C-alpha atoms as an extended CHARMM CRD file, in Angstrom:
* protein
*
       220  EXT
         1         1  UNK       CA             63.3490000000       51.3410000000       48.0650000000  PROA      1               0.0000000000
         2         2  UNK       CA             65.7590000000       48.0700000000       47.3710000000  PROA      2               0.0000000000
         3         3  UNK       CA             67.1070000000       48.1960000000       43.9880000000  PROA      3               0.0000000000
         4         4  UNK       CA             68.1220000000       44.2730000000       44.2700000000  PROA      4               0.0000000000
         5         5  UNK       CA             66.1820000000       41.1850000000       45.4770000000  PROA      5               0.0000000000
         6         6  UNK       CA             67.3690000000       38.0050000000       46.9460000000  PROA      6               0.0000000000
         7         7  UNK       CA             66.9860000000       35.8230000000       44.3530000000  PROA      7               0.0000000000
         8         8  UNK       CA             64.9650000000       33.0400000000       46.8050000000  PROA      8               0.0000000000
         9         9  UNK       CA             62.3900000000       35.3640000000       46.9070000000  PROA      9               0.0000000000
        10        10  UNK       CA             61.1080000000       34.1580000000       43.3370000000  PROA      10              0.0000000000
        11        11  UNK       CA             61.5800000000       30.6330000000       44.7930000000  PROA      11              0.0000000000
        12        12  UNK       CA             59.8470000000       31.4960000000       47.5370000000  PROA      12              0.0000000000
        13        13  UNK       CA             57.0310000000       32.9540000000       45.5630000000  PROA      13              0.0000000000
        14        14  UNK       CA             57.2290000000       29.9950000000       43.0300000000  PROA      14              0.0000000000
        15        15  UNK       CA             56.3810000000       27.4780000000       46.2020000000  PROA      15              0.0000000000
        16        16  UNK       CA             53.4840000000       29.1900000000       47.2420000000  PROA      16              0.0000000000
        17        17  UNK       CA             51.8180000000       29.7160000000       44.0070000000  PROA      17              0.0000000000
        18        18  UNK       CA             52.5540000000       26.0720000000       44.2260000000  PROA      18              0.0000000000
        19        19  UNK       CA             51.4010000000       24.5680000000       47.2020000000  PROA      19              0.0000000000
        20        20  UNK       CA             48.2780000000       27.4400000000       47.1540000000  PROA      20              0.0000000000
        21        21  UNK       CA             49.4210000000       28.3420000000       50.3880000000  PROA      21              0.0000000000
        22        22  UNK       CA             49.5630000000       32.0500000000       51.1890000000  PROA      22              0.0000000000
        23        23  UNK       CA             51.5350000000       34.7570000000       53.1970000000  PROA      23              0.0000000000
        24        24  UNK       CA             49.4810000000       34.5030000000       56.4020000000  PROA      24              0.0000000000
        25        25  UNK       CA             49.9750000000       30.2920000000       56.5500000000  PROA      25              0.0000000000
        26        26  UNK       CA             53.9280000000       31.2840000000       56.0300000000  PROA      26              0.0000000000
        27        27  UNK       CA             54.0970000000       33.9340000000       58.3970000000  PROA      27              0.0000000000
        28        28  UNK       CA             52.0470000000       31.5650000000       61.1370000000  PROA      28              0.0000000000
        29        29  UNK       CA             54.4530000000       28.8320000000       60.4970000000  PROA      29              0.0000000000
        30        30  UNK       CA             57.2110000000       31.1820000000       61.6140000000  PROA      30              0.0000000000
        31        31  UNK       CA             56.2130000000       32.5990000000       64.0910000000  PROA      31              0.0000000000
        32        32  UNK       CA             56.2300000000       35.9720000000       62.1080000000  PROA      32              0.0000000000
        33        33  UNK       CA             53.9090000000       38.9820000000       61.6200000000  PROA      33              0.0000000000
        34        34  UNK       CA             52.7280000000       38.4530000000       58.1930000000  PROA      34              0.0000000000
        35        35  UNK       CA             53.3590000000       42.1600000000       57.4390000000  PROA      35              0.0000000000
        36        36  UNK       CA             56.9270000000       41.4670000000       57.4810000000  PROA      36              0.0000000000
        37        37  UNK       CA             56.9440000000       38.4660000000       55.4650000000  PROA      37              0.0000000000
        38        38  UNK       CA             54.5820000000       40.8650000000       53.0590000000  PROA      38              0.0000000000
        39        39  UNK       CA             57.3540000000       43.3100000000       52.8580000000  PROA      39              0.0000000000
        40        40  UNK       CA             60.6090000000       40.9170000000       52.5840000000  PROA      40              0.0000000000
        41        41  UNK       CA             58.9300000000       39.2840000000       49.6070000000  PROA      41              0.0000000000
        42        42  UNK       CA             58.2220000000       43.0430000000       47.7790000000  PROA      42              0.0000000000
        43        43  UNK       CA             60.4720000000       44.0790000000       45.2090000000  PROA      43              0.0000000000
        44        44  UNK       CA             60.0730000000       47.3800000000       46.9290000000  PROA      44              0.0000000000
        45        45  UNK       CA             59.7870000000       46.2160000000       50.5520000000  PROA      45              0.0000000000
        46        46  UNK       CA             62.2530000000       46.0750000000       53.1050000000  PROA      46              0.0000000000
        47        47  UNK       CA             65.1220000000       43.5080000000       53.8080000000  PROA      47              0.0000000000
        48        48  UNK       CA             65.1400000000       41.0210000000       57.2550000000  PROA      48              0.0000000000
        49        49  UNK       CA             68.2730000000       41.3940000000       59.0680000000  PROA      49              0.0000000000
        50        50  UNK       CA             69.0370000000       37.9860000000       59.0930000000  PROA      50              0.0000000000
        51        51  UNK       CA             69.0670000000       36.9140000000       55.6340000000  PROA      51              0.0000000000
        52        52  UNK       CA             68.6800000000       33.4220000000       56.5840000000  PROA      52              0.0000000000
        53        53  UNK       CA             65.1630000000       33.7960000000       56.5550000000  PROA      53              0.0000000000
        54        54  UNK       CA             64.6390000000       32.9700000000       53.5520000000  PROA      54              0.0000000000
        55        55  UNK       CA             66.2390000000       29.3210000000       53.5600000000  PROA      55              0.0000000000
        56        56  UNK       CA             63.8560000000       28.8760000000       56.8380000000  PROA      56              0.0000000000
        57        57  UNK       CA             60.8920000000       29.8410000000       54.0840000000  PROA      57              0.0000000000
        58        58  UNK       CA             61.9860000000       27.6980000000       51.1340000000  PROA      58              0.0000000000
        59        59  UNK       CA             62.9170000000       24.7680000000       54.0430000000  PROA      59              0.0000000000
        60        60  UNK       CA             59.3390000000       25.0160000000       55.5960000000  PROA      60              0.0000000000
        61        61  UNK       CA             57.3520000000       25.3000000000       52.0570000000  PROA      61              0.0000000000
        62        62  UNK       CA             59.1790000000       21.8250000000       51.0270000000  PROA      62              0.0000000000
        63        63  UNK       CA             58.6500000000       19.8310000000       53.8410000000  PROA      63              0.0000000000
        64        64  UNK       CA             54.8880000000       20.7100000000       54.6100000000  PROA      64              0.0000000000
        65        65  UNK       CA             53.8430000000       22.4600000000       52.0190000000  PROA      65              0.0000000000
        66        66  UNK       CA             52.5100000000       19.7340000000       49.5750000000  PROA      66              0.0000000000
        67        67  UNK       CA             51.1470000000       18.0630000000       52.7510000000  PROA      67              0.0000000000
        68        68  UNK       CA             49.1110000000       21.4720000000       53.7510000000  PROA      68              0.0000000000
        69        69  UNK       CA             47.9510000000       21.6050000000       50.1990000000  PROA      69              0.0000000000
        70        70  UNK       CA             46.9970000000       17.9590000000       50.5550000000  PROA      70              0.0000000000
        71        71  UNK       CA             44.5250000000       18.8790000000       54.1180000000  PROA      71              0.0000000000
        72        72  UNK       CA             43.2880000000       22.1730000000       52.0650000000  PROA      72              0.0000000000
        73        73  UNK       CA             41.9810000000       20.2060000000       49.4070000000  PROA      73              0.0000000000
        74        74  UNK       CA             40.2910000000       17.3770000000       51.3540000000  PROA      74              0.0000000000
        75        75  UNK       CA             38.5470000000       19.9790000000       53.6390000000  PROA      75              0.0000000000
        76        76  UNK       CA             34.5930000000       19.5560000000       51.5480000000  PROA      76              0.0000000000
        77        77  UNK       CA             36.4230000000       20.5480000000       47.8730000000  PROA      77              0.0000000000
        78        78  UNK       CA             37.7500000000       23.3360000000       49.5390000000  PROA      78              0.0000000000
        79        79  UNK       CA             41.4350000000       25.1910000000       48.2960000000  PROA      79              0.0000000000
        80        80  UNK       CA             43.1580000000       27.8630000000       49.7590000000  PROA      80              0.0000000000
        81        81  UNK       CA             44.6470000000       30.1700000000       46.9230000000  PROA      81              0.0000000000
        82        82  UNK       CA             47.0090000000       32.9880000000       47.2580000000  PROA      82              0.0000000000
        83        83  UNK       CA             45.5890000000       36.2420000000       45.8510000000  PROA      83              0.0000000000
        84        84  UNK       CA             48.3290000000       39.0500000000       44.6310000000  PROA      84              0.0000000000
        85        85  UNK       CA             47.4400000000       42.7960000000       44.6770000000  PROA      85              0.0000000000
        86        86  UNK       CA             47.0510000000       44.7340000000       41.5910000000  PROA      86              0.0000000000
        87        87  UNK       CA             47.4200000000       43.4960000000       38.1170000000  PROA      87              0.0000000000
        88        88  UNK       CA             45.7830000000       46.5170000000       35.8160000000  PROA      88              0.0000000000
        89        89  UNK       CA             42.8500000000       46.0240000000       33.5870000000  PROA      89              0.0000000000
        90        90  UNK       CA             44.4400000000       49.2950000000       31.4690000000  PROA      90              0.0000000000
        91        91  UNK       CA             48.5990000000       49.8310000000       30.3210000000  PROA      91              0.0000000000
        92        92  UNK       CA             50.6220000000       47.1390000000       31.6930000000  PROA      92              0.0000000000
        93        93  UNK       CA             52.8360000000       47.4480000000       34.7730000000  PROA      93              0.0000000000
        94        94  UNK       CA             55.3920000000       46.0970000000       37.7010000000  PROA      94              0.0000000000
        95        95  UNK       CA             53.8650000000       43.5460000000       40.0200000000  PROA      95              0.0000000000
        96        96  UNK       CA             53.2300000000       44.2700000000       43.5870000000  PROA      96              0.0000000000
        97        97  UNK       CA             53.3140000000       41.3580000000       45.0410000000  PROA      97              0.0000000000
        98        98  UNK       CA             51.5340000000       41.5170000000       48.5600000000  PROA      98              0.0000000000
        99        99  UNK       CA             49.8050000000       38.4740000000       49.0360000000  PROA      99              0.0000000000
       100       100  UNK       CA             46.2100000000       37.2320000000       51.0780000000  PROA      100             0.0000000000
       101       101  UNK       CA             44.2280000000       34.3360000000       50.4090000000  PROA      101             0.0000000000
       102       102  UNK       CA             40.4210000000       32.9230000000       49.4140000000  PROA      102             0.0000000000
       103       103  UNK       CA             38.4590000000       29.5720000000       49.6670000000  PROA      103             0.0000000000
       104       104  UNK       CA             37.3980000000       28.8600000000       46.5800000000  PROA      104             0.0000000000
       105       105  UNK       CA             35.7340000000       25.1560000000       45.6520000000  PROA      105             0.0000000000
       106       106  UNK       CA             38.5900000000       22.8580000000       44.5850000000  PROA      106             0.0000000000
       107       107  UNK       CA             37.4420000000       21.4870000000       41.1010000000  PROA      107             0.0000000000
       108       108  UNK       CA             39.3710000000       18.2930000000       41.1840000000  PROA      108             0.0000000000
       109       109  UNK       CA             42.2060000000       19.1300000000       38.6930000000  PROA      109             0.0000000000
       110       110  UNK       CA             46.4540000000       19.4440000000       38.7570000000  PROA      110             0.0000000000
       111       111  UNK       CA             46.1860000000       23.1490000000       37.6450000000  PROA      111             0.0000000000
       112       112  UNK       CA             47.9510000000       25.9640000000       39.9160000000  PROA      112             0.0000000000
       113       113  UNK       CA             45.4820000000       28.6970000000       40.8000000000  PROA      113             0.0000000000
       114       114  UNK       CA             46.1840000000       32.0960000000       41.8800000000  PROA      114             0.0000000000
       115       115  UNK       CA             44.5550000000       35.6220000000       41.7400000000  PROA      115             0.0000000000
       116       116  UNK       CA             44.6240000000       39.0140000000       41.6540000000  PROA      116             0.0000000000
       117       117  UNK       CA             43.4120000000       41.8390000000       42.4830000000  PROA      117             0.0000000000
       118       118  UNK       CA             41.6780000000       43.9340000000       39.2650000000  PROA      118             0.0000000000
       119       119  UNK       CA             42.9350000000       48.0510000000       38.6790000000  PROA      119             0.0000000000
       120       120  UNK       CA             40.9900000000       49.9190000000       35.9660000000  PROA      120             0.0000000000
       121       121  UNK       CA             38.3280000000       49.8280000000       33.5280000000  PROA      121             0.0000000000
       122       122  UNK       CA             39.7340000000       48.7830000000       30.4750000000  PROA      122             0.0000000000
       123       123  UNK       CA             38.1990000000       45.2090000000       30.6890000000  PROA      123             0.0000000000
       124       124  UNK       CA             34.6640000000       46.4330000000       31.8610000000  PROA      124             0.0000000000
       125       125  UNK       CA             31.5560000000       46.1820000000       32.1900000000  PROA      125             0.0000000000
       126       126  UNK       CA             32.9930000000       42.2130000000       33.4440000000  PROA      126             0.0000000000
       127       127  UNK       CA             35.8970000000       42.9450000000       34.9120000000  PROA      127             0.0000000000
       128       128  UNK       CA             36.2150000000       46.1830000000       37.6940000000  PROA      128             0.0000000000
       129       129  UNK       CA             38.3570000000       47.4080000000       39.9450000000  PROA      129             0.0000000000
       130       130  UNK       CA             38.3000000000       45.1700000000       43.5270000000  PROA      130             0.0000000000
       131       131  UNK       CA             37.0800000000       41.9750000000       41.6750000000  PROA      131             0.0000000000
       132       132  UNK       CA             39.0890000000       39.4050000000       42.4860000000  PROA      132             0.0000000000
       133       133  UNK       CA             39.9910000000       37.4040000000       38.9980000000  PROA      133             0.0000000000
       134       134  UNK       CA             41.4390000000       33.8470000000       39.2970000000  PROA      134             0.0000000000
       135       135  UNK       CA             43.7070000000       32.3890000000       36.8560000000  PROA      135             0.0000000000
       136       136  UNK       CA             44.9210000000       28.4290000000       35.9220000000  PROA      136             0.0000000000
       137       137  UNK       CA             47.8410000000       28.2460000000       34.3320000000  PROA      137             0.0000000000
       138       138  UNK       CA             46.3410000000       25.7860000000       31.7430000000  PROA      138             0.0000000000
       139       139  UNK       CA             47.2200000000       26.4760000000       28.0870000000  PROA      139             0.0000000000
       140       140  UNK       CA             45.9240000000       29.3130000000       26.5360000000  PROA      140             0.0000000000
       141       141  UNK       CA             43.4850000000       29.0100000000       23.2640000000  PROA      141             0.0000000000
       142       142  UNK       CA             42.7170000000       31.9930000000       21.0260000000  PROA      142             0.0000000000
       143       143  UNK       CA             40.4420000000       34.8150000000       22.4780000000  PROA      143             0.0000000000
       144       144  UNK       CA             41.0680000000       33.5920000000       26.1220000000  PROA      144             0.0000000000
       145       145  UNK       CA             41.6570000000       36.2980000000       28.8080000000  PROA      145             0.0000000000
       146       146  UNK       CA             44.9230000000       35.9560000000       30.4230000000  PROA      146             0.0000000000
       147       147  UNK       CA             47.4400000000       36.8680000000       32.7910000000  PROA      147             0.0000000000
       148       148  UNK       CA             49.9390000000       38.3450000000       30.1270000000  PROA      148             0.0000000000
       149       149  UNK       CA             53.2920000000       39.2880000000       31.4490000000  PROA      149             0.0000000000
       150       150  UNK       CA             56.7600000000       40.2070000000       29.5170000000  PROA      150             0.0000000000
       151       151  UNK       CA             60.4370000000       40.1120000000       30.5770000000  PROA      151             0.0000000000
       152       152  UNK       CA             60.5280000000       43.2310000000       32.4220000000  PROA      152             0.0000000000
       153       153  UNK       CA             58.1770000000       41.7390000000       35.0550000000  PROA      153             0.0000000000
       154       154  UNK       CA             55.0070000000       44.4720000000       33.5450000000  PROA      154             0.0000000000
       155       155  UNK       CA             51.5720000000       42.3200000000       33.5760000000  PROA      155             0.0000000000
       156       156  UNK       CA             48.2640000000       42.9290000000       32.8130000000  PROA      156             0.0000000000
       157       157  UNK       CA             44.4600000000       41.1730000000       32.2900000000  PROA      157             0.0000000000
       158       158  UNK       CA             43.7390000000       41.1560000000       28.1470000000  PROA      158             0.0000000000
       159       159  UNK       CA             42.4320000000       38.5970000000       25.7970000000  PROA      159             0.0000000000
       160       160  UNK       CA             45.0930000000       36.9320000000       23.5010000000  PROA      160             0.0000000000
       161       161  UNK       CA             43.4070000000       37.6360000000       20.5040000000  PROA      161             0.0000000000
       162       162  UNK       CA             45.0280000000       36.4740000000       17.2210000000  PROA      162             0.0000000000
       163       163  UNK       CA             44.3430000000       38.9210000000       14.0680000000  PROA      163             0.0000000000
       164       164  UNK       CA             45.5890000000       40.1880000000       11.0320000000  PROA      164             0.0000000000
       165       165  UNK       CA             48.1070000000       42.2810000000       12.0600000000  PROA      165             0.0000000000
       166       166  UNK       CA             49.4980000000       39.3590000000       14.5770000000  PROA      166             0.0000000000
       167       167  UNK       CA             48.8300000000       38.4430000000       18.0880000000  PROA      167             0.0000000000
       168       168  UNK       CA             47.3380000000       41.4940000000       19.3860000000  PROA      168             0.0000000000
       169       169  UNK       CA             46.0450000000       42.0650000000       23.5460000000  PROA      169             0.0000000000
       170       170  UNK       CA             42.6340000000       43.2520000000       23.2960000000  PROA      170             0.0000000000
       171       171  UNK       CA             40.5780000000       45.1280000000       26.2020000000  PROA      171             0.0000000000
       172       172  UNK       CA             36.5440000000       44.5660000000       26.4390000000  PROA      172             0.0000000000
       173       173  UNK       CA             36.1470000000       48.1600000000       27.0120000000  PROA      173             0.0000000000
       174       174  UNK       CA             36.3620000000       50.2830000000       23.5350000000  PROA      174             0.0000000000
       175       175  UNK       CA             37.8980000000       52.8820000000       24.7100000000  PROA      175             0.0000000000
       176       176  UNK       CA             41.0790000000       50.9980000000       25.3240000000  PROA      176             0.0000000000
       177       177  UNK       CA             43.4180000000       50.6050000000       21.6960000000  PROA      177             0.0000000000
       178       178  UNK       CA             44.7530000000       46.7360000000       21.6900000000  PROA      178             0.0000000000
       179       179  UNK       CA             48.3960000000       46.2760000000       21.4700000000  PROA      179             0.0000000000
       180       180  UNK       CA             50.7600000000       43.8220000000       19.9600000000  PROA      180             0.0000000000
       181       181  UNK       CA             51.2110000000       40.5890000000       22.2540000000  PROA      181             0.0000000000
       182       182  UNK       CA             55.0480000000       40.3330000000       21.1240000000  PROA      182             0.0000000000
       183       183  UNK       CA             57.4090000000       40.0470000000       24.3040000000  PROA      183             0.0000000000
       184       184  UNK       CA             54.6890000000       38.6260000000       26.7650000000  PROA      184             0.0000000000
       185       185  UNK       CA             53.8400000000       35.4020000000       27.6250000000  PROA      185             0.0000000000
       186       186  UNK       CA             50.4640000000       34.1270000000       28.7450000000  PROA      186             0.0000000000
       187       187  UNK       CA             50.8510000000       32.9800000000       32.2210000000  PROA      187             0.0000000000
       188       188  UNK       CA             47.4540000000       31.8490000000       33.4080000000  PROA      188             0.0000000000
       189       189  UNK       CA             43.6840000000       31.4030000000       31.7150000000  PROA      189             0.0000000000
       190       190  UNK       CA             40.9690000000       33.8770000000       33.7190000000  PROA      190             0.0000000000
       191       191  UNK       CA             38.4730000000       30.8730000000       35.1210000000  PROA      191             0.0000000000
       192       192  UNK       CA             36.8530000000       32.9430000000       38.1860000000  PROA      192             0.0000000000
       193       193  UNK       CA             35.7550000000       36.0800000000       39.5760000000  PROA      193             0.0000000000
       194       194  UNK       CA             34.8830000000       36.9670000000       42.7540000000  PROA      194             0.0000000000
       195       195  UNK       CA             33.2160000000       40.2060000000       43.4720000000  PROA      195             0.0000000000
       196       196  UNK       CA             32.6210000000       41.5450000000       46.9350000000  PROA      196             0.0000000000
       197       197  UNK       CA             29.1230000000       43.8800000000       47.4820000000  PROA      197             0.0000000000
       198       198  UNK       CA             27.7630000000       45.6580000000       50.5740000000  PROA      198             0.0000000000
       199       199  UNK       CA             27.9130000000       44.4790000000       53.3690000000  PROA      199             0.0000000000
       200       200  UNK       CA             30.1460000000       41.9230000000       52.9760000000  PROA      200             0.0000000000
       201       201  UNK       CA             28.4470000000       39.6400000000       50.1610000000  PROA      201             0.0000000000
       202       202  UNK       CA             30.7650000000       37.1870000000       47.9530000000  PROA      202             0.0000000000
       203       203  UNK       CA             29.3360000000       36.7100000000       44.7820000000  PROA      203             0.0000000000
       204       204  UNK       CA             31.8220000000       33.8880000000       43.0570000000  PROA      204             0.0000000000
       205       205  UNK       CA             31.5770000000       33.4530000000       39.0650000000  PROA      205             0.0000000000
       206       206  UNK       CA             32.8590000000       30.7800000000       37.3270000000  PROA      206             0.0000000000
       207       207  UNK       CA             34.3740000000       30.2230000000       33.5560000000  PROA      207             0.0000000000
       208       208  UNK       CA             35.2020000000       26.5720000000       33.7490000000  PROA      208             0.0000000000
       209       209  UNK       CA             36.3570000000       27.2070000000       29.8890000000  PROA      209             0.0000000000
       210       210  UNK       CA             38.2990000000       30.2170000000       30.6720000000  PROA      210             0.0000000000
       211       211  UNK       CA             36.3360000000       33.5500000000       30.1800000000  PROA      211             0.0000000000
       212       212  UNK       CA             36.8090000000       34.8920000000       26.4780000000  PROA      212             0.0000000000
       213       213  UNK       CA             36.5500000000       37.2640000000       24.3980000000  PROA      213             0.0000000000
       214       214  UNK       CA             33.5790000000       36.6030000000       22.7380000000  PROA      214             0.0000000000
       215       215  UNK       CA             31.2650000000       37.3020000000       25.9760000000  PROA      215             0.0000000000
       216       216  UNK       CA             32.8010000000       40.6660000000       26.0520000000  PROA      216             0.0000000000
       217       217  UNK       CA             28.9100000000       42.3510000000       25.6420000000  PROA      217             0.0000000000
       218       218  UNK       CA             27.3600000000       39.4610000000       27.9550000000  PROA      218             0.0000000000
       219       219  UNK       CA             26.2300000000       40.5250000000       31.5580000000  PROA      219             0.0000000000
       220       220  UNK       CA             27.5330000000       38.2050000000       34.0250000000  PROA      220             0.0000000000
């Protein structure tokens, strides 16, 4: 396990969220198994020998990667997003940061999008583990679910809820106790979820208002 990271990694990271461009398009562009380039962007992955690497990523992602982003988006409404493993639906904790990618139908606006992948229960029955949740890093309103994240890097999925005893994190599922929001940030509005079934269907749902807290007992 690396204790330190190369500090282009986050500008690395920061590109692709970006351009919606994922690890796979990187890795192809390099001529690189995209297991490695999984790894070399982990906190606890491994290192590339050559260091360089990195300033061949961050070179590549500025010179094509607004243009790739351009082709995504004219292909019939179509964007390719990157989607990050593992942000819990229960305590918060570290990111893992190994990346793949979906299609999703590009709704015409300047937002990033990006998703992860759900762990836990505490945002059921709407949320559950596997779905795929997609976030726009729009501003945030009261009761909106977000990406919430703090300065030690923990995340998690909650609705910003603001009460009487402050800005609280709030879980749909009752069995989970809400906590206070102070130290995190709200990093991205939940507007999609995509939920694989048997044999391989791809139900896709969409909150084009962000998905709140108040359709906590609807079943979508």
């Amino acid at each position: 396990m690396n204790e330190t990271q190369d500090p282009r990694v986050k500008h690395v990271e920061s590109l692709l969220i970006k351009y919606g461009l994922s690890n796979r398009w990187l890795a192809k562009r390099l001529g690189i198994n995209h297991t490695s380039i999984n790894s070399w962007l982990s906190l606890d992955g491994s290192r590339p020998r050559d260091p360089r690497v990195y300033d061949q990523m961050i070179d590549l992602l500025e010179t094509l990667g607004k243009a790739e982003r351009t082709v995504e988006m004219r292909r019939a409404g179509v964007r390719t997003i990157p989607i990050y493993a593992g942000i819990p639906a229960g305590n918060p904790t570290a990111n893992n940061m190994d990346l793949d990618y979906e299609e999703v139908l590009d709704w015409g606006n300047d937002f990033e999008r990006w998703g992860r992948t759900i762990e836990g229960y505490s945002m059921a029955e709407i949320l559950l583990p596997r779905d795929i949740v997609v976030f726009e890093n729009r501003r945030h309103e009261n009761g909106d679910v977000v990406q919430a994240y703090n300065h030690d890097g923990n995340d998690c999925v909650k609705a910003w809820r603001e009460t009487s005893d402050g800005e609280m994190l709030c879980s749909f599922n009752e069995d989970f106790a809400a906590f206070s929001a102070e130290g995190y940030k709200a990093k991205g509005v939940l507007v999609q979820r995509i939920r694989y079934g048997s044999y391989g269907t791809r139900t896709v749902t969409d909150f084009p208002h962000g998905l709140k807290w108040a359709m906590r007992f609807e079943r979508i």
